[in-house]
Coordinates of C-alpha atoms in Angstrom, one line a residue:
X970 CA 28.8 -24.3 64.6
X971 CA 29.0 -27.2 62.4
X972 CA 28.3 -24.9 59.4
X973 CA 31.2 -22.6 60.4
X974 CA 33.4 -25.7 60.7
X975 CA 32.5 -26.9 57.4
X976 CA 33.2 -23.6 55.9
X977 CA 36.6 -23.4 57.5
X978 CA 37.3 -26.8 56.3
X979 CA 36.3 -26.1 52.6
X980 CA 38.5 -22.9 52.8
X981 CA 41.4 -25.0 54.0
X982 CA 41.0 -27.6 51.2
X983 CA 40.7 -24.6 48.6
X984 CA 43.9 -23.0 49.8
X985 CA 45.8 -26.4 49.8
X986 CA 44.6 -26.9 46.2
X987 CA 45.5 -23.5 45.3
X988 CA 49.2 -24.1 46.4
X989 CA 49.3 -27.4 44.8
X990 CA 48.4 -26.0 41.6
X991 CA 51.0 -23.3 42.0
X992 CA 53.7 -26.0 42.6
X993 CA 52.3 -28.1 39.6
X994 CA 52.3 -25.1 37.3
X995 CA 56.0 -24.5 38.2
X996 CA 56.7 -28.2 37.4
X997 CA 54.6 -27.9 34.3
X998 CA 56.7 -25.0 33.1
X999 CA 60.0 -26.8 33.8
X1000 CA 58.6 -29.9 32.2
X1001 CA 57.7 -27.8 28.9
X1002 CA 61.2 -26.4 28.9
X1003 CA 62.5 -29.9 29.1
X1004 CA 60.2 -31.1 26.4
X1005 CA 61.2 -28.2 24.1
X1006 CA 64.9 -28.7 24.8
X1007 CA 64.8 -32.5 23.8
X1008 CA 62.9 -31.6 20.5
X1009 CA 65.5 -29.0 19.8
X1010 CA 68.5 -31.1 20.8
X1011 CA 67.0 -33.9 18.5
X1012 CA 66.9 -31.7 15.5
X1013 CA 70.3 -30.0 16.1
X1014 CA 72.5 -32.8 17.3
X1015 CA 73.6 -34.5 14.1
X1016 CA 70.7 -33.1 12.2
X1017 CA 72.5 -33.9 9.0
X1018 CA 71.4 -37.5 9.4
X1019 CA 67.7 -36.7 8.7
X1020 CA 68.4 -36.3 5.1
X1021 CA 69.5 -40.1 5.1
X1022 CA 66.2 -41.3 6.4
X1023 CA 63.3 -42.4 3.9
X1024 CA 60.6 -41.0 6.1
X1025 CA 60.0 -37.7 8.1
X1026 CA 58.5 -39.4 11.2
X1027 CA 61.6 -38.8 13.2
X1028 CA 61.7 -35.2 12.4
X1029 CA 58.0 -34.6 12.9
X1030 CA 58.0 -36.1 16.4
X1031 CA 60.7 -33.6 17.3
X1032 CA 58.8 -30.6 15.8
X1033 CA 55.7 -31.8 17.6
X1034 CA 57.6 -31.8 21.0
X1035 CA 59.0 -28.3 20.3
X1036 CA 55.5 -27.0 19.5
X1037 CA 54.0 -28.9 22.6
X1038 CA 56.9 -27.4 24.8
X1039 CA 56.3 -23.9 23.9
X1040 CA 52.6 -24.3 24.4
X1041 CA 53.2 -26.0 27.9
X1042 CA 55.5 -23.0 29.0
X1043 CA 52.7 -20.5 27.9
X1044 CA 50.0 -22.7 29.5
X1045 CA 51.9 -22.8 32.8
X1046 CA 52.1 -19.1 33.1
X1047 CA 48.4 -18.8 32.2
X1048 CA 47.6 -21.4 34.7
X1049 CA 49.2 -19.4 37.5
X1050 CA 47.1 -16.4 36.5
X1051 CA 43.9 -18.4 36.5
X1052 CA 44.7 -19.7 39.9
X1053 CA 45.3 -16.3 41.3
X1054 CA 42.2 -14.9 39.8
X1055 CA 40.2 -17.8 41.0
X1056 CA 37.8 -17.5 37.9
X1057 CA 36.2 -20.7 36.9
X1058 CA 36.0 -19.5 33.2
X1059 CA 39.8 -19.1 33.2
X1060 CA 40.4 -22.3 35.1
X1061 CA 38.1 -24.1 32.4
X1062 CA 40.1 -22.7 29.7
X1063 CA 43.2 -23.8 31.4
X1064 CA 41.9 -27.3 31.9
X1065 CA 41.2 -27.6 28.3
X1066 CA 44.6 -26.5 27.2
X1067 CA 46.0 -29.2 29.5
X1068 CA 44.0 -31.8 27.8
X1069 CA 45.0 -30.4 24.3
X1070 CA 48.7 -30.6 25.1
X1071 CA 48.3 -34.1 26.7
X1072 CA 46.9 -35.3 23.4
X1073 CA 49.7 -33.6 21.4
X1074 CA 52.5 -35.0 23.5
X1075 CA 51.0 -38.4 23.6
X1076 CA 50.9 -38.4 19.7
X1077 CA 54.5 -37.4 19.7
X1078 CA 55.3 -40.3 22.0
X1079 CA 53.3 -42.9 20.1
X1080 CA 54.8 -41.6 16.9
X1081 CA 58.4 -42.2 18.3
X1082 CA 57.4 -45.6 19.6
X1083 CA 56.0 -46.8 16.2
X1084 CA 58.9 -45.4 14.3
X1085 CA 61.2 -47.0 16.8
X1086 CA 59.7 -50.3 16.0
X1087 CA 60.3 -50.1 12.1
X1088 CA 63.6 -48.0 12.4
X1089 CA 65.9 -51.1 11.6
X1090 CA 63.9 -52.3 8.4
X1091 CA 63.7 -48.7 7.1
X1092 CA 67.6 -48.1 7.5
X1093 CA 68.4 -51.7 5.9
X1094 CA 66.0 -51.0 2.9
X1095 CA 67.0 -47.4 2.0
X1096 CA 70.4 -46.4 3.6
X1097 CA 72.7 -48.3 1.4
X1098 CA 70.7 -47.1 -1.7
X1099 CA 70.8 -43.5 -0.5
X1100 CA 74.5 -43.7 0.1
X1101 CA 75.5 -45.6 -3.1
X1102 CA 73.2 -43.7 -5.6
X1103 CA 73.3 -40.0 -4.2
X1104 CA 76.9 -39.6 -2.8
X1105 CA 78.8 -36.9 -4.5
X1106 CA 76.0 -36.5 -7.2
X1107 CA 74.8 -33.1 -8.6
X1108 CA 72.3 -31.5 -6.4
X1109 CA 72.9 -34.0 -3.5
X1110 CA 75.4 -31.9 -1.5
X1111 CA 73.2 -32.4 1.6
X1112 CA 73.3 -36.2 1.4
X1113 CA 77.0 -36.0 0.6
X1114 CA 77.7 -34.0 3.7
X1115 CA 75.6 -36.1 5.8
X1116 CA 77.3 -39.4 4.7
X1117 CA 80.8 -37.8 5.2
X1118 CA 79.8 -36.7 8.7
X1119 CA 78.1 -40.0 9.5
X1120 CA 81.3 -42.0 8.6
X1121 CA 83.6 -39.7 10.4
X1122 CA 81.5 -39.4 13.6
X1123 CA 80.7 -43.1 13.9
X1124 CA 84.0 -44.3 12.6
X1125 CA 82.3 -46.5 10.0
X1126 CA 82.5 -47.2 6.3
X1127 CA 79.7 -48.1 4.1
X1128 CA 76.0 -49.0 5.0
X1129 CA 77.0 -52.7 6.0
X1130 CA 80.7 -52.6 5.3
X1131 CA 83.3 -50.9 3.0
X1132 CA 82.6 -53.3 0.0
X1133 CA 79.2 -51.5 -0.4
X1134 CA 81.0 -48.7 -2.0
X1135 CA 82.0 -50.9 -4.9
X1136 CA 78.5 -50.4 -6.3
X1137 CA 78.6 -46.7 -5.8
X1138 CA 77.8 -44.3 -8.7
X1139 CA 80.5 -42.0 -7.4
X1140 CA 83.3 -44.7 -7.0
X1141 CA 82.5 -46.0 -10.5
X1142 CA 82.9 -42.6 -12.0
X1143 CA 85.9 -40.8 -13.5
X1144 CA 85.6 -38.2 -10.6
X1145 CA 86.5 -40.8 -7.9
X1146 CA 89.9 -41.3 -9.6
X1147 CA 91.8 -44.3 -7.9
X1148 CA 89.5 -44.2 -4.9
X1149 CA 87.8 -47.5 -3.8
X1150 CA 85.9 -45.7 -0.9
X1151 CA 85.0 -42.0 -0.2
X1152 CA 87.8 -40.2 1.7
X1153 CA 85.7 -39.8 4.7
X1154 CA 86.1 -43.5 5.4
X1155 CA 89.8 -42.8 6.2
X1156 CA 90.9 -42.7 9.7
X1157 CA 93.1 -39.6 8.8
X1158 CA 91.6 -37.8 5.9
X1159 CA 94.0 -36.7 3.2
X1160 CA 93.3 -36.1 -0.6
X1161 CA 92.6 -39.3 -2.2
X1162 CA 93.2 -41.5 1.0
X1163 CA 90.2 -43.6 -0.2
X1164 CA 92.4 -45.4 -2.7
X1165 CA 93.5 -47.9 -0.2
X1166 CA 90.9 -49.9 1.7
X1167 CA 93.2 -51.6 4.2
X1168 CA 92.0 -51.8 8.0
X1169 CA 95.0 -49.7 8.9
X1170 CA 93.7 -46.8 6.6
X1171 CA 90.0 -47.0 6.7
X1172 CA 87.4 -47.7 9.4
X1173 CA 86.1 -51.2 9.3
X1174 CA 83.6 -52.0 11.9
X1175 CA 81.1 -54.8 12.2
X1176 CA 77.7 -54.0 11.0
X1177 CA 78.9 -50.9 9.2
X1178 CA 77.1 -47.5 9.5
X1179 CA 73.7 -49.0 9.6
X1180 CA 74.2 -50.4 13.1
X1181 CA 75.8 -47.2 14.4
X1182 CA 73.0 -44.8 13.0
X1183 CA 70.4 -47.3 14.2
X1184 CA 71.6 -47.3 17.7
X1185 CA 71.9 -43.5 17.7
X1186 CA 68.4 -42.7 16.3
X1187 CA 66.9 -45.5 18.6
X1188 CA 68.4 -43.6 21.7
X1189 CA 66.8 -40.3 20.6
X1190 CA 63.5 -41.9 19.8
X1191 CA 63.4 -43.6 23.4
X1192 CA 64.1 -40.1 24.9
X1193 CA 61.5 -38.3 22.8
X1194 CA 58.9 -41.1 23.7
X1195 CA 59.8 -41.1 27.5
X1196 CA 59.8 -37.4 27.8
X1197 CA 56.6 -37.0 25.8
X1198 CA 54.7 -39.6 27.8
X1199 CA 56.2 -38.5 31.1
X1200 CA 55.1 -34.9 30.8
X1201 CA 51.7 -36.2 29.4
X1202 CA 51.3 -37.9 32.7
X1203 CA 52.2 -35.0 34.7
X1204 CA 49.5 -33.1 32.9
X1205 CA 46.9 -35.6 33.7
X1206 CA 47.7 -35.0 37.4
X1207 CA 47.4 -31.3 36.8
X1208 CA 44.0 -31.8 35.0
X1209 CA 42.7 -33.6 38.2
X1210 CA 43.8 -30.9 40.4
X1211 CA 42.3 -28.3 38.2
X1212 CA 39.0 -30.1 38.0
X1213 CA 39.0 -30.3 41.7
X1214 CA 39.7 -26.5 42.2
X1215 CA 37.0 -25.7 39.7
X1216 CA 34.5 -28.0 41.6
X1217 CA 35.3 -26.2 44.9
X1218 CA 35.0 -22.8 43.5
X1219 CA 31.6 -23.8 42.1
X1220 CA 30.4 -25.1 45.5
X1221 CA 31.6 -21.7 47.2
X1222 CA 29.7 -19.7 44.5
X1223 CA 26.5 -21.9 45.1
X1224 CA 26.8 -21.5 48.7
X1225 CA 27.3 -17.7 48.6
X1226 CA 24.1 -17.6 46.4
X1227 CA 22.1 -19.7 48.7
X1228 CA 23.1 -17.4 51.7
X1229 CA 21.9 -14.4 50.0

């Protein structure tokens, strides 16, 4: 009688774990889609700004999230199949995949956090130089477009202020004509509108474009880090459930073997 009760209890625990894993895999799949979406959004939304950064850490974090998100969605589907089949070998492989993805997303989250800490210093050291030395220069079309979009999107002019453009290679060349700032600094862009740097004509904001770009990138990095670490914690819960399910299947196999 007690043996029968124990078997029924074990069966009930196994069924509960099985359904919990199904629910987890659905949440896991949704989490993977969210991770991939954040990575893609990071690269697409104002992706031109990446050419203004000295390091590729920001882009690498996003690519890691896209890769991890795709892997999570595939693994979530495979996890459902493994639970249905109740095969320890499949579940063990699924468990290994969970740990691998956990490490990948943890790396992306840590990279985002580390880069967030030194973002301000990097922008202060490199943005002004990039803008003044490369704007409108041969072979620097990507940077030129990025600077124009930066100044228009964030309604700013120059890395720190509009006077930064006085040291620009472009402004000091014959190509600039009578301009004292690029036309993208103007509130209403017209040909050669950069010839007048009065506040009524151009954007003049405290802190310049550095402050605006730093805030934009910092917001993105916080989202990358939060999503990466959040889904990684969800995977740890899934790994615990999977390990418990594997253990129960192992016990059932042992009991069936002993009854033979």
